[in-house]
Amino acid sequence: VATATVPDRGTLHELVAAATRAPSVHNVQPWRFRPRPGGLEVHIDRMRALPVHDPFDRELTISVGAAVTTLEVAARAAGWGPRTRVHPSEHDPDLLAVVELGERAVPSDDDIALAAAITQRVTHRGAFRPDALPDGLLPALVAAGEDEGVALVPIEGEAALTDLAAVVAGADRTQFGDVRWRRELAMWMHPERTVDGMPLPPGSSLWTRLTTTTPGEVVHADAPDRSLVLTAPLVAVLTTTEDQRGPWLTAGRALQRVLLTAARAGVQAGYLSQACQVEDARRGVRYLVGGERHPQSILRFGVPDRPRRLTDRRPVDHVLDTV
Ligand SMILES: Cc1cc2nc3c(=O)[nH]c(=O)nc-3n(C[C@H](O)[C@H](O)[C@H](O)COP(=O)(O)O)c2cc1C
C-alpha cells in the first residue's frame, strides 16, 4: 500500500466535477468544495436555500449528502480509499463533511460500475415502461440504503398506492396554491437560467402560470397523475428514525447510493416528494410507512419510456474554492 498522497488540483477538479452530477432540489446545487490536505471539505451553500419550499434546509442538506456520496464513489473508482467524517465542526454548522481521499487502492469492478452510473443517472418525470424491475434490484436498492443506515420502504398494493397518489395530489394543490412557493420555483425554472435550475417543459405555459401573482391555486397540468404512481414498477420511501440535520445528510447519502445502484441497472427514478415537502401530507406518508419513521424522499423507479438528456451544472471553478 502506497502512502497517502496530497491530491493535486487536477484530481480535485475531476472529483468535484463528478460530485456536482448529484441530484439537488430544484437543481440549486447547494454545495461548495474546499481543498484541504489529503482531501476536500464539503460545505452547504445557504445562498441557494429555498426558504418557502424548504424552510429548515432539509432538502438542501439531503442534496449535499447526495454530493458527498458521489464524491466518495468517484474517488473510489479513481483509485483512492476515501474516508468521510460528517459534521466535523461544532463551530461551523455549514461544514457538512470532510472527505479524506486516503491511500491509493485498486478499485474493484463494482466500484468502477457504480461510478460509471454517475453520468447515467437522471431524474425522469414521465411514464415508465410497464416491465418489472430486473431480478434482484429491489433487494440491492434496500441494501444500498442500509449501507448508509437508511430504510427504503416499498409501498405495495393498489390501496396503499391509491392513498399515496391522493396525498401527492393534495400536496401539489397546496404548493401550487401558494403564490410565494410558485414564484420561488419560477426563479429556478427561469427561461434564462442555463447552468442551474430546471428546464421548462418545451412549449409549456408553466412559467407564466408560476409567475402569476393571482392568489389561489393555478392549474398544474404537469403534476404527476395517479396513473404515474399506480403504474410505476416500484414506489418506495426513503425513511430515517430521526428528523434533523444529521439524518438529513445521511438520507442524502443513501438517496444517491440507491439512485446510482438503480441507474447502473438501467433503472431511473422520479420524485413524488411533494408529499414530504408539505407537513400535512408528510404525516399521511408517515402513516403509510408504519407511523414510526420519518419520510425523507418518495421515489418511483422504472425504465424511462424515452431517454432524457443530462441537466446542466455550474462549472467546477464556481464551486471548488482555491486555497
Ligand atoms: C431532495 C430532493 C428533492 C427533489 N424533489 C423533487 C420533486 O419533488 N420533484 C421533481 O420532479 N424532482 C425533484 N428532485 C429532482 C431534482 O429536481 C433534480 O435532481 C435536478 O433538477 C437535477 O436533475 P437530474 O437529477 O436529472 O440531474 C429532487 C431532488 C432532490 C435531491
PDB file of C-alpha atoms in Angstrom, residues 131-270:
ATOM      1  CA  ASP A 131     -41.856  -4.051 -17.308  1.00  0.00           C
ATOM      2  CA  ALA A 132     -40.947  -5.304 -13.853  1.00  0.00           C
ATOM      3  CA  LEU A 133     -37.600  -4.236 -12.405  1.00  0.00           C
ATOM      4  CA  PRO A 134     -34.621  -6.504 -13.121  1.00  0.00           C
ATOM      5  CA  ASP A 135     -34.410  -9.510 -10.773  1.00  0.00           C
ATOM      6  CA  GLY A 136     -32.674  -8.744  -7.526  1.00  0.00           C
ATOM      7  CA  LEU A 137     -32.811  -4.971  -7.975  1.00  0.00           C
ATOM      8  CA  LEU A 138     -35.215  -4.228  -5.094  1.00  0.00           C
ATOM      9  CA  PRO A 139     -33.038  -6.062  -2.512  1.00  0.00           C
ATOM     10  CA  ALA A 140     -29.986  -4.265  -3.980  1.00  0.00           C
ATOM     11  CA  LEU A 141     -31.702  -0.870  -3.566  1.00  0.00           C
ATOM     12  CA  VAL A 142     -32.748  -1.691   0.003  1.00  0.00           C
ATOM     13  CA  ALA A 143     -29.172  -2.828   0.776  1.00  0.00           C
ATOM     14  CA  ALA A 144     -27.785   0.387  -0.765  1.00  0.00           C
ATOM     15  CA  GLY A 145     -29.947   2.401   1.644  1.00  0.00           C
ATOM     16  CA  GLU A 146     -28.979   0.179   4.580  1.00  0.00           C
ATOM     17  CA  ASP A 147     -25.277   0.688   3.787  1.00  0.00           C
ATOM     18  CA  GLU A 148     -25.876   4.314   4.730  1.00  0.00           C
ATOM     19  CA  GLY A 149     -28.192   3.485   7.678  1.00  0.00           C
ATOM     20  CA  VAL A 150     -31.452   4.454   5.989  1.00  0.00           C
ATOM     21  CA  ALA A 151     -34.525   2.286   5.334  1.00  0.00           C
ATOM     22  CA  LEU A 152     -36.057   2.254   1.850  1.00  0.00           C
ATOM     23  CA  VAL A 153     -39.661   1.157   2.362  1.00  0.00           C
ATOM     24  CA  PRO A 154     -41.613  -0.071  -0.712  1.00  0.00           C
ATOM     25  CA  ILE A 155     -45.259   0.990  -0.979  1.00  0.00           C
ATOM     26  CA  GLU A 156     -47.107  -2.030  -2.293  1.00  0.00           C
ATOM     27  CA  GLY A 157     -50.678  -2.892  -3.214  1.00  0.00           C
ATOM     28  CA  GLU A 158     -53.296  -0.848  -5.001  1.00  0.00           C
ATOM     29  CA  ALA A 159     -54.909   0.510  -1.817  1.00  0.00           C
ATOM     30  CA  ALA A 160     -51.672   1.944  -0.391  1.00  0.00           C
ATOM     31  CA  LEU A 161     -50.600   3.327  -3.788  1.00  0.00           C
ATOM     32  CA  THR A 162     -54.010   4.931  -4.287  1.00  0.00           C
ATOM     33  CA  ASP A 163     -53.721   6.556  -0.846  1.00  0.00           C
ATOM     34  CA  LEU A 164     -50.219   7.792  -1.686  1.00  0.00           C
ATOM     35  CA  ALA A 165     -51.394   9.205  -5.043  1.00  0.00           C
ATOM     36  CA  ALA A 166     -54.137  11.133  -3.218  1.00  0.00           C
ATOM     37  CA  VAL A 167     -51.647  12.527  -0.681  1.00  0.00           C
ATOM     38  CA  VAL A 168     -49.289  13.569  -3.506  1.00  0.00           C
ATOM     39  CA  ALA A 169     -52.110  15.292  -5.387  1.00  0.00           C
ATOM     40  CA  GLY A 170     -53.144  17.145  -2.212  1.00  0.00           C
ATOM     41  CA  ALA A 171     -49.562  18.294  -1.637  1.00  0.00           C
ATOM     42  CA  ASP A 172     -49.369  19.507  -5.254  1.00  0.00           C
ATOM     43  CA  ARG A 173     -52.514  21.559  -4.736  1.00  0.00           C
ATOM     44  CA  THR A 174     -51.094  23.094  -1.551  1.00  0.00           C
ATOM     45  CA  GLN A 175     -47.814  24.042  -3.243  1.00  0.00           C
ATOM     46  CA  PHE A 176     -49.412  25.423  -6.403  1.00  0.00           C
ATOM     47  CA  GLY A 177     -51.968  27.286  -4.288  1.00  0.00           C
ATOM     48  CA  ASP A 178     -49.176  29.241  -2.581  1.00  0.00           C
ATOM     49  CA  VAL A 179     -48.129  32.248  -4.631  1.00  0.00           C
ATOM     50  CA  ARG A 180     -44.800  32.531  -2.763  1.00  0.00           C
ATOM     51  CA  TRP A 181     -43.975  28.885  -3.442  1.00  0.00           C
ATOM     52  CA  ARG A 182     -44.825  29.274  -7.151  1.00  0.00           C
ATOM     53  CA  ARG A 183     -42.667  32.355  -7.527  1.00  0.00           C
ATOM     54  CA  GLU A 184     -39.736  30.735  -5.751  1.00  0.00           C
ATOM     55  CA  LEU A 185     -39.973  27.774  -8.156  1.00  0.00           C
ATOM     56  CA  ALA A 186     -40.176  30.217 -11.077  1.00  0.00           C
ATOM     57  CA  MET A 187     -36.783  31.641 -10.051  1.00  0.00           C
ATOM     58  CA  TRP A 188     -35.282  28.171 -10.599  1.00  0.00           C
ATOM     59  CA  MET A 189     -37.264  27.413 -13.752  1.00  0.00           C
ATOM     60  CA  HIS A 190     -36.368  30.733 -15.282  1.00  0.00           C
ATOM     61  CA  PRO A 191     -36.009  30.518 -19.073  1.00  0.00           C
ATOM     62  CA  GLU A 192     -32.715  32.412 -18.852  1.00  0.00           C
ATOM     63  CA  ARG A 193     -31.078  30.017 -16.405  1.00  0.00           C
ATOM     64  CA  THR A 194     -28.553  27.766 -18.064  1.00  0.00           C
ATOM     65  CA  VAL A 195     -26.117  26.175 -15.609  1.00  0.00           C
ATOM     66  CA  ASP A 196     -28.531  25.550 -12.743  1.00  0.00           C
ATOM     67  CA  GLY A 197     -32.272  25.300 -12.130  1.00  0.00           C
ATOM     68  CA  MET A 198     -34.638  23.150 -14.135  1.00  0.00           C
ATOM     69  CA  PRO A 199     -35.516  23.208 -17.818  1.00  0.00           C
ATOM     70  CA  LEU A 200     -39.054  24.266 -18.611  1.00  0.00           C
ATOM     71  CA  PRO A 201     -41.090  21.580 -20.328  1.00  0.00           C
ATOM     72  CA  PRO A 202     -40.975  22.596 -24.034  1.00  0.00           C
ATOM     73  CA  GLY A 203     -43.990  24.578 -25.190  1.00  0.00           C
ATOM     74  CA  SER A 204     -45.401  24.682 -21.680  1.00  0.00           C
ATOM     75  CA  SER A 205     -47.172  27.699 -20.227  1.00  0.00           C
ATOM     76  CA  LEU A 206     -45.966  26.587 -16.792  1.00  0.00           C
ATOM     77  CA  TRP A 207     -43.692  29.589 -16.308  1.00  0.00           C
ATOM     78  CA  THR A 208     -46.494  32.070 -16.936  1.00  0.00           C
ATOM     79  CA  ARG A 209     -48.667  30.152 -14.504  1.00  0.00           C
ATOM     80  CA  LEU A 210     -45.889  30.060 -11.895  1.00  0.00           C
ATOM     81  CA  THR A 211     -45.227  33.772 -12.068  1.00  0.00           C
ATOM     82  CA  THR A 212     -48.821  34.922 -11.831  1.00  0.00           C
ATOM     83  CA  THR A 213     -49.453  36.891  -8.665  1.00  0.00           C
ATOM     84  CA  THR A 214     -53.083  35.877  -8.515  1.00  0.00           C
ATOM     85  CA  PRO A 215     -53.568  34.205  -5.149  1.00  0.00           C
ATOM     86  CA  GLY A 216     -55.032  30.727  -5.066  1.00  0.00           C
ATOM     87  CA  GLU A 217     -54.422  27.572  -6.965  1.00  0.00           C
ATOM     88  CA  VAL A 218     -53.203  27.539 -10.551  1.00  0.00           C
ATOM     89  CA  VAL A 219     -53.680  24.526 -12.752  1.00  0.00           C
ATOM     90  CA  HIS A 220     -50.666  22.263 -12.552  1.00  0.00           C
ATOM     91  CA  ALA A 221     -51.027  20.235 -15.708  1.00  0.00           C
ATOM     92  CA  ASP A 222     -47.530  18.762 -15.238  1.00  0.00           C
ATOM     93  CA  ALA A 223     -48.254  17.257 -11.809  1.00  0.00           C
ATOM     94  CA  PRO A 224     -47.654  13.517 -11.645  1.00  0.00           C
ATOM     95  CA  ASP A 225     -51.038  11.972 -12.017  1.00  0.00           C
ATOM     96  CA  ARG A 226     -52.470   8.995 -10.284  1.00  0.00           C
ATOM     97  CA  SER A 227     -51.553   6.660 -13.127  1.00  0.00           C
ATOM     98  CA  LEU A 228     -47.838   7.523 -12.820  1.00  0.00           C
ATOM     99  CA  VAL A 229     -47.976   6.320  -9.220  1.00  0.00           C
ATOM    100  CA  LEU A 230     -50.154   3.267  -9.883  1.00  0.00           C
ATOM    101  CA  THR A 231     -48.233   2.046 -12.937  1.00  0.00           C
ATOM    102  CA  ALA A 232     -44.665   2.562 -11.656  1.00  0.00           C
ATOM    103  CA  PRO A 233     -42.849  -0.783 -11.335  1.00  0.00           C
ATOM    104  CA  LEU A 234     -41.738   0.315  -7.852  1.00  0.00           C
ATOM    105  CA  VAL A 235     -42.654   3.130  -5.473  1.00  0.00           C
ATOM    106  CA  ALA A 236     -40.591   3.427  -2.298  1.00  0.00           C
ATOM    107  CA  VAL A 237     -39.990   5.900   0.520  1.00  0.00           C
ATOM    108  CA  LEU A 238     -36.578   6.700   1.993  1.00  0.00           C
ATOM    109  CA  THR A 239     -37.048   6.949   5.750  1.00  0.00           C
ATOM    110  CA  THR A 240     -34.965   7.811   8.811  1.00  0.00           C
ATOM    111  CA  THR A 241     -35.567   7.203  12.529  1.00  0.00           C
ATOM    112  CA  GLU A 242     -34.806  10.829  13.479  1.00  0.00           C
ATOM    113  CA  ASP A 243     -35.613  14.061  11.693  1.00  0.00           C
ATOM    114  CA  GLN A 244     -32.775  16.570  11.980  1.00  0.00           C
ATOM    115  CA  ARG A 245     -29.704  17.688  10.085  1.00  0.00           C
ATOM    116  CA  GLY A 246     -27.583  14.570  10.807  1.00  0.00           C
ATOM    117  CA  PRO A 247     -30.218  12.137   9.470  1.00  0.00           C
ATOM    118  CA  TRP A 248     -30.978  14.502   6.562  1.00  0.00           C
ATOM    119  CA  LEU A 249     -27.356  14.312   5.462  1.00  0.00           C
ATOM    120  CA  THR A 250     -27.431  10.525   5.855  1.00  0.00           C
ATOM    121  CA  ALA A 251     -30.674  10.369   3.855  1.00  0.00           C
ATOM    122  CA  GLY A 252     -28.980  12.276   1.025  1.00  0.00           C
ATOM    123  CA  ARG A 253     -26.039   9.917   1.041  1.00  0.00           C
ATOM    124  CA  ALA A 254     -28.420   6.937   0.924  1.00  0.00           C
ATOM    125  CA  LEU A 255     -30.545   8.573  -1.777  1.00  0.00           C
ATOM    126  CA  GLN A 256     -27.605   8.827  -4.151  1.00  0.00           C
ATOM    127  CA  ARG A 257     -26.362   5.299  -3.392  1.00  0.00           C
ATOM    128  CA  VAL A 258     -29.859   3.985  -4.180  1.00  0.00           C
ATOM    129  CA  LEU A 259     -30.149   6.084  -7.362  1.00  0.00           C
ATOM    130  CA  LEU A 260     -26.712   5.019  -8.640  1.00  0.00           C
ATOM    131  CA  THR A 261     -27.476   1.358  -7.891  1.00  0.00           C
ATOM    132  CA  ALA A 262     -30.654   1.723  -9.958  1.00  0.00           C
ATOM    133  CA  ALA A 263     -29.031   3.702 -12.806  1.00  0.00           C
ATOM    134  CA  ARG A 264     -26.339   1.074 -13.087  1.00  0.00           C
ATOM    135  CA  ALA A 265     -29.099  -1.413 -13.941  1.00  0.00           C
ATOM    136  CA  GLY A 266     -30.705   0.974 -16.467  1.00  0.00           C
ATOM    137  CA  VAL A 267     -33.417   1.991 -13.997  1.00  0.00           C
ATOM    138  CA  GLN A 268     -34.161   5.657 -13.220  1.00  0.00           C
ATOM    139  CA  ALA A 269     -36.224   7.414 -10.580  1.00  0.00           C
ATOM    140  CA  GLY A 270     -38.791  10.174 -10.469  1.00  0.00           C
TER     141      GLY A 270
END
